[in-house]
mmCIF file of C-alpha atoms in Angstrom:
data_model
loop_
_atom_site.group_PDB
_atom_site.id
_atom_site.type_symbol
_atom_site.label_atom_id
_atom_site.label_comp_id
_atom_site.label_asym_id
_atom_site.label_seq_id
_atom_site.Cartn_x
_atom_site.Cartn_y
_atom_site.Cartn_z
ATOM 1 C CA ASP V 225 -87.753 19.390 -57.931
ATOM 2 C CA THR V 226 -84.376 20.110 -57.459
ATOM 3 C CA GLY V 227 -84.465 23.417 -59.693
ATOM 4 C CA VAL V 228 -84.837 26.867 -58.924
ATOM 5 C CA SER V 229 -88.014 27.858 -57.005
ATOM 6 C CA GLN V 230 -89.698 31.234 -56.623
ATOM 7 C CA ASP V 231 -92.547 32.097 -54.338
ATOM 8 C CA PRO V 232 -95.097 33.578 -55.003
ATOM 9 C CA ARG V 233 -95.971 32.759 -58.561
ATOM 10 C CA HIS V 234 -98.285 35.380 -58.698
ATOM 11 C CA LYS V 235 -98.922 38.645 -56.687
ATOM 12 C CA ILE V 236 -101.636 41.366 -57.126
ATOM 13 C CA THR V 237 -101.136 44.384 -55.028
ATOM 14 C CA LYS V 238 -102.223 47.687 -54.701
ATOM 15 C CA ARG V 239 -100.089 50.849 -55.433
ATOM 16 C CA GLY V 240 -98.140 52.116 -52.667
ATOM 17 C CA GLN V 241 -98.110 48.727 -50.856
ATOM 18 C CA ASN V 242 -94.616 46.682 -50.369
ATOM 19 C CA VAL V 243 -94.073 43.314 -51.749
ATOM 20 C CA THR V 244 -91.367 40.732 -50.989
ATOM 21 C CA PHE V 245 -90.567 37.873 -53.058
ATOM 22 C CA ARG V 246 -88.370 34.815 -52.420
ATOM 23 C CA CYS V 247 -86.169 32.798 -54.478
ATOM 24 C CA ASP V 248 -84.374 29.223 -53.604
ATOM 25 C CA PRO V 249 -81.413 28.699 -55.821
ATOM 26 C CA ILE V 250 -80.243 25.005 -56.546
ATOM 27 C CA SER V 251 -78.424 24.182 -53.396
ATOM 28 C CA GLU V 252 -74.795 24.254 -54.316
ATOM 29 C CA HIS V 253 -75.205 27.169 -56.569
ATOM 30 C CA ASN V 254 -73.132 30.111 -55.175
ATOM 31 C CA ARG V 255 -74.239 32.733 -57.867
ATOM 32 C CA LEU V 256 -77.950 34.031 -57.821
ATOM 33 C CA TYR V 257 -79.022 36.572 -59.992
ATOM 34 C CA TRP V 258 -82.558 38.633 -60.260
ATOM 35 C CA TYR V 259 -84.184 39.622 -63.598
ATOM 36 C CA ARG V 260 -87.145 41.413 -64.479
ATOM 37 C CA GLN V 261 -88.962 40.763 -67.597
ATOM 38 C CA THR V 262 -91.834 42.607 -69.159
ATOM 39 C CA LEU V 263 -94.014 41.589 -72.220
ATOM 40 C CA GLY V 264 -92.035 41.559 -75.473
ATOM 41 C CA GLN V 265 -88.679 41.988 -73.928
ATOM 42 C CA GLY V 266 -85.959 39.872 -72.685
ATOM 43 C CA PRO V 267 -84.758 39.373 -68.966
ATOM 44 C CA GLU V 268 -83.223 42.713 -67.734
ATOM 45 C CA PHE V 269 -80.477 42.206 -64.966
ATOM 46 C CA LEU V 270 -81.339 43.483 -61.721
ATOM 47 C CA THR V 271 -78.609 42.399 -59.364
ATOM 48 C CA TYR V 272 -76.554 39.488 -58.484
ATOM 49 C CA PHE V 273 -75.051 37.732 -55.569
ATOM 50 C CA GLN V 274 -71.949 35.495 -55.077
ATOM 51 C CA ASN V 275 -72.816 34.066 -51.791
ATOM 52 C CA GLU V 276 -74.188 36.269 -49.733
ATOM 53 C CA ALA V 277 -72.475 39.372 -51.237
ATOM 54 C CA GLN V 278 -74.247 41.565 -53.346
ATOM 55 C CA LEU V 279 -71.771 42.421 -56.124
ATOM 56 C CA GLU V 280 -73.557 44.680 -58.944
ATOM 57 C CA LYS V 281 -76.784 46.410 -58.769
ATOM 58 C CA SER V 282 -78.602 47.567 -62.304
ATOM 59 C CA ARG V 283 -79.416 51.490 -62.541
ATOM 60 C CA LEU V 284 -82.741 49.638 -63.142
ATOM 61 C CA LEU V 285 -83.038 49.015 -59.507
ATOM 62 C CA SER V 286 -84.218 52.177 -57.800
ATOM 63 C CA ASP V 287 -84.014 52.883 -54.057
ATOM 64 C CA ARG V 288 -87.572 51.259 -53.614
ATOM 65 C CA PHE V 289 -85.816 48.110 -54.488
ATOM 66 C CA SER V 290 -83.744 45.950 -52.179
ATOM 67 C CA ALA V 291 -82.330 42.518 -52.308
ATOM 68 C CA GLU V 292 -80.875 40.331 -49.977
ATOM 69 C CA ARG V 293 -79.181 37.061 -49.662
ATOM 70 C CA PRO V 294 -78.191 36.770 -45.853
ATOM 71 C CA LYS V 295 -77.023 33.121 -45.384
ATOM 72 C CA GLY V 296 -75.777 32.852 -49.021
ATOM 73 C CA SER V 297 -78.966 30.541 -49.737
ATOM 74 C CA PHE V 298 -82.274 31.650 -50.556
ATOM 75 C CA SER V 299 -82.713 35.468 -51.541
ATOM 76 C CA THR V 300 -85.554 38.095 -51.367
ATOM 77 C CA LEU V 301 -86.263 41.024 -53.475
ATOM 78 C CA GLU V 302 -88.585 43.698 -52.054
ATOM 79 C CA ILE V 303 -90.391 46.443 -53.778
ATOM 80 C CA GLN V 304 -91.388 49.411 -51.256
ATOM 81 C CA ARG V 305 -94.185 51.761 -52.310
ATOM 82 C CA THR V 306 -94.902 49.841 -55.642
ATOM 83 C CA GLU V 307 -95.826 51.679 -58.689
ATOM 84 C CA GLN V 308 -97.823 50.514 -61.625
ATOM 85 C CA GLY V 309 -94.490 50.370 -63.759
ATOM 86 C CA ASP V 310 -93.176 47.609 -61.633
ATOM 87 C CA SER V 311 -95.562 45.221 -63.175
ATOM 88 C CA ALA V 312 -93.570 42.618 -64.569
ATOM 89 C CA MET V 313 -92.324 39.082 -64.252
ATOM 90 C CA TYR V 314 -89.397 38.793 -61.939
ATOM 91 C CA LEU V 315 -87.136 36.214 -62.552
ATOM 92 C CA CYS V 316 -84.640 34.386 -60.467
ATOM 93 C CA ALA V 317 -81.568 32.534 -61.695
ATOM 94 C CA SER V 318 -78.506 30.420 -60.186
ATOM 95 C CA SER V 319 -75.241 29.229 -61.400
ATOM 96 C CA LEU V 320 -72.597 27.438 -60.156
ATOM 97 C CA GLY V 321 -70.033 30.126 -60.581
ATOM 98 C CA ALA V 322 -69.798 32.969 -62.887
ATOM 99 C CA ALA V 323 -73.124 33.282 -65.193
ATOM 100 C CA GLY V 324 -70.707 34.301 -67.978
ATOM 101 C CA ASN V 325 -68.906 30.866 -67.902
ATOM 102 C CA ASN V 326 -71.693 28.747 -66.642
ATOM 103 C CA GLU V 327 -75.177 27.735 -67.497
ATOM 104 C CA GLN V 328 -77.680 29.780 -65.558
ATOM 105 C CA PHE V 329 -80.807 27.780 -64.361
ATOM 106 C CA PHE V 330 -83.926 29.908 -64.173
ATOM 107 C CA GLY V 331 -86.865 29.612 -61.995
ATOM 108 C CA PRO V 332 -90.568 30.120 -62.961
ATOM 109 C CA GLY V 333 -90.738 33.509 -61.970
ATOM 110 C CA THR V 334 -93.284 35.727 -60.022
ATOM 111 C CA ARG V 335 -95.670 37.768 -61.833
ATOM 112 C CA LEU V 336 -96.414 41.097 -60.175
ATOM 113 C CA THR V 337 -99.462 43.134 -60.974
ATOM 114 C CA VAL V 338 -99.851 46.442 -59.455
ATOM 115 C CA LEU V 339 -103.210 47.870 -59.510
ATOM 116 C CA ALA Y 265 -74.289 50.877 -73.940
ATOM 117 C CA GLN Y 266 -73.993 47.165 -74.722
ATOM 118 C CA SER Y 267 -76.914 45.742 -76.174
ATOM 119 C CA VAL Y 268 -78.268 42.683 -78.008
ATOM 120 C CA SER Y 269 -80.603 42.916 -81.315
ATOM 121 C CA GLN Y 270 -82.777 40.335 -82.542
ATOM 122 C CA HIS Y 271 -83.831 40.701 -86.104
ATOM 123 C CA ASN Y 272 -87.333 39.097 -85.983
ATOM 124 C CA HIS Y 273 -89.922 39.650 -83.404
ATOM 125 C CA HIS Y 274 -92.189 36.756 -84.458
ATOM 126 C CA VAL Y 275 -91.509 33.776 -87.064
ATOM 127 C CA ILE Y 276 -93.866 31.464 -88.267
ATOM 128 C CA LEU Y 277 -92.574 28.340 -90.220
ATOM 129 C CA SER Y 278 -94.171 24.976 -91.596
ATOM 130 C CA GLU Y 279 -92.898 21.848 -90.094
ATOM 131 C CA ALA Y 280 -89.737 20.657 -92.031
ATOM 132 C CA ALA Y 281 -88.744 24.263 -93.086
ATOM 133 C CA SER Y 282 -85.282 25.540 -92.225
ATOM 134 C CA LEU Y 283 -84.776 28.093 -89.426
ATOM 135 C CA GLU Y 284 -82.427 31.084 -88.926
ATOM 136 C CA LEU Y 285 -82.740 33.444 -86.155
ATOM 137 C CA GLY Y 286 -80.378 36.634 -86.120
ATOM 138 C CA CYS Y 287 -78.780 38.102 -83.271
ATOM 139 C CA ASN Y 288 -76.198 40.769 -82.986
ATOM 140 C CA TYR Y 289 -74.442 42.559 -80.232
ATOM 141 C CA SER Y 290 -72.682 45.747 -79.717
ATOM 142 C CA TYR Y 291 -69.425 45.178 -77.600
ATOM 143 C CA GLY Y 292 -65.854 45.344 -78.873
ATOM 144 C CA GLY Y 293 -64.139 43.197 -76.169
ATOM 145 C CA THR Y 294 -64.208 39.470 -75.756
ATOM 146 C CA VAL Y 295 -67.738 38.074 -75.482
ATOM 147 C CA ASN Y 296 -69.550 34.801 -74.299
ATOM 148 C CA LEU Y 297 -72.841 34.330 -76.367
ATOM 149 C CA PHE Y 298 -75.901 32.210 -75.417
ATOM 150 C CA TRP Y 299 -79.087 31.194 -76.842
ATOM 151 C CA TYR Y 300 -81.816 30.575 -74.422
ATOM 152 C CA VAL Y 301 -85.559 28.832 -75.217
ATOM 153 C CA GLN Y 302 -88.683 29.065 -73.381
ATOM 154 C CA TYR Y 303 -91.244 26.661 -74.202
ATOM 155 C CA PRO Y 304 -94.878 27.394 -73.751
ATOM 156 C CA GLY Y 305 -95.503 27.382 -69.763
ATOM 157 C CA GLN Y 306 -91.643 26.594 -68.919
ATOM 158 C CA HIS Y 307 -88.660 28.078 -67.627
ATOM 159 C CA LEU Y 308 -85.995 29.820 -69.620
ATOM 160 C CA GLN Y 309 -83.342 27.034 -70.425
ATOM 161 C CA LEU Y 310 -79.915 27.316 -72.267
ATOM 162 C CA LEU Y 311 -80.050 26.105 -75.734
ATOM 163 C CA LEU Y 312 -76.346 26.203 -76.506
ATOM 164 C CA LYS Y 313 -73.369 28.582 -75.743
ATOM 165 C CA TYR Y 314 -70.203 30.210 -77.268
ATOM 166 C CA PHE Y 315 -67.101 30.768 -75.104
ATOM 167 C CA SER Y 316 -64.328 30.281 -77.363
ATOM 168 C CA GLY Y 317 -62.757 27.924 -80.131
ATOM 169 C CA ASP Y 318 -64.704 26.544 -82.873
ATOM 170 C CA PRO Y 319 -67.142 29.223 -83.916
ATOM 171 C CA LEU Y 320 -69.652 26.903 -84.933
ATOM 172 C CA VAL Y 321 -71.421 25.528 -81.961
ATOM 173 C CA LYS Y 322 -73.916 22.745 -81.549
ATOM 174 C CA GLY Y 323 -76.523 22.618 -78.945
ATOM 175 C CA ILE Y 324 -79.352 20.569 -77.695
ATOM 176 C CA LYS Y 325 -82.392 19.324 -80.229
ATOM 177 C CA GLY Y 326 -80.461 19.860 -83.351
ATOM 178 C CA PHE Y 327 -79.995 23.678 -83.001
ATOM 179 C CA GLU Y 328 -76.412 25.052 -83.469
ATOM 180 C CA ALA Y 329 -75.091 28.681 -83.844
ATOM 181 C CA GLU Y 330 -72.069 30.481 -85.717
ATOM 182 C CA PHE Y 331 -70.322 33.189 -84.161
ATOM 183 C CA ILE Y 332 -69.045 35.827 -86.732
ATOM 184 C CA LYS Y 333 -66.892 38.023 -84.887
ATOM 185 C CA SER Y 334 -66.326 40.517 -87.783
ATOM 186 C CA LYS Y 335 -70.160 41.077 -88.012
ATOM 187 C CA PHE Y 336 -71.035 40.884 -84.224
ATOM 188 C CA SER Y 337 -73.290 38.069 -84.990
ATOM 189 C CA PHE Y 338 -74.467 34.920 -83.423
ATOM 190 C CA ASN Y 339 -77.211 33.384 -85.601
ATOM 191 C CA LEU Y 340 -79.339 30.378 -84.584
ATOM 192 C CA ARG Y 341 -80.125 27.874 -87.233
ATOM 193 C CA LYS Y 342 -81.810 24.496 -87.389
ATOM 194 C CA PRO Y 343 -82.001 22.681 -90.406
ATOM 195 C CA SER Y 344 -85.738 20.966 -90.142
ATOM 196 C CA VAL Y 345 -88.091 22.430 -87.610
ATOM 197 C CA GLN Y 346 -90.873 20.576 -85.696
ATOM 198 C CA TRP Y 347 -93.998 21.653 -84.157
ATOM 199 C CA SER Y 348 -92.069 20.957 -80.822
ATOM 200 C CA ASP Y 349 -89.819 23.977 -81.336
ATOM 201 C CA THR Y 350 -92.705 26.549 -81.118
ATOM 202 C CA ALA Y 351 -91.308 28.729 -78.424
ATOM 203 C CA GLU Y 352 -89.592 32.171 -77.478
ATOM 204 C CA TYR Y 353 -86.030 32.510 -78.236
ATOM 205 C CA PHE Y 354 -83.510 34.630 -76.577
ATOM 206 C CA CYS Y 355 -79.979 35.510 -77.614
ATOM 207 C CA ALA Y 356 -77.773 36.521 -74.878
ATOM 208 C CA VAL Y 357 -74.101 38.207 -74.158
ATOM 209 C CA LYS Y 358 -72.065 38.251 -71.355
ATOM 210 C CA THR Y 359 -69.586 41.092 -71.588
ATOM 211 C CA SER Y 360 -67.475 42.606 -68.544
ATOM 212 C CA TYR Y 361 -67.738 41.067 -65.029
ATOM 213 C CA ASP Y 362 -70.762 38.686 -64.901
ATOM 214 C CA LYS Y 363 -73.555 40.664 -66.215
ATOM 215 C CA VAL Y 364 -75.589 38.796 -68.849
ATOM 216 C CA ILE Y 365 -77.668 41.281 -71.523
ATOM 217 C CA PHE Y 366 -80.799 39.382 -73.288
ATOM 218 C CA GLY Y 367 -82.053 40.460 -76.366
ATOM 219 C CA PRO Y 368 -85.714 40.953 -76.948
ATOM 220 C CA GLY Y 369 -86.478 37.764 -78.003
ATOM 221 C CA THR Y 370 -88.068 36.144 -81.080
ATOM 222 C CA SER Y 371 -91.321 34.105 -81.145
ATOM 223 C CA LEU Y 372 -91.333 31.005 -83.318
ATOM 224 C CA SER Y 373 -94.754 29.310 -84.344
ATOM 225 C CA VAL Y 374 -94.083 26.116 -86.165
ATOM 226 C CA ILE Y 375 -97.431 25.075 -87.930
ATOM 227 C CA PRO Y 376 -97.969 21.083 -88.352
#
């Protein structure tokens, strides 16, 4: 499968624990996006990268959230000191060029449950 | 603040019925508009997009959408739905920079 992959697919954690998610974009795509989706809502933008540079972060991304894309390939999203409100589906997408002008390809998502 | 609204949360249709899903956005500048679809158990995927030119755009699987700038709308249509169109449909708009804002989604159930 040469699409966007995410790992893990599901994560259950206790409140206060740290979690890290990984996204592997389509190999030639230079843009990578993170979204959060809760039940009954569309994806909410969190942040995006062009190659290894993080270009924009949403106000939704509190200090407990950090994302990296160290070599311009895969990306990680870390949530520190998780809270129950962090429970959601975390989606990754990639595109060849700007998402506004090119199709974003989405991964299957990582479903986080914080107990 | 920029936002996208979708008129219906859940739509139920019989096969062969016509479909129209409403989408409105709030942004006064130039926009790029999208409809994404998520079939049960599958990833989000692009259905169609509008960047410029003809305001009537055609997408995959017989879907089309019309951009009406004066109404800030981008409604999705299909003349005859099939059971396989059962899915969640998301309208989205790209405004400034490279941020895409999604609507809350409309769940479509097609009854055979």
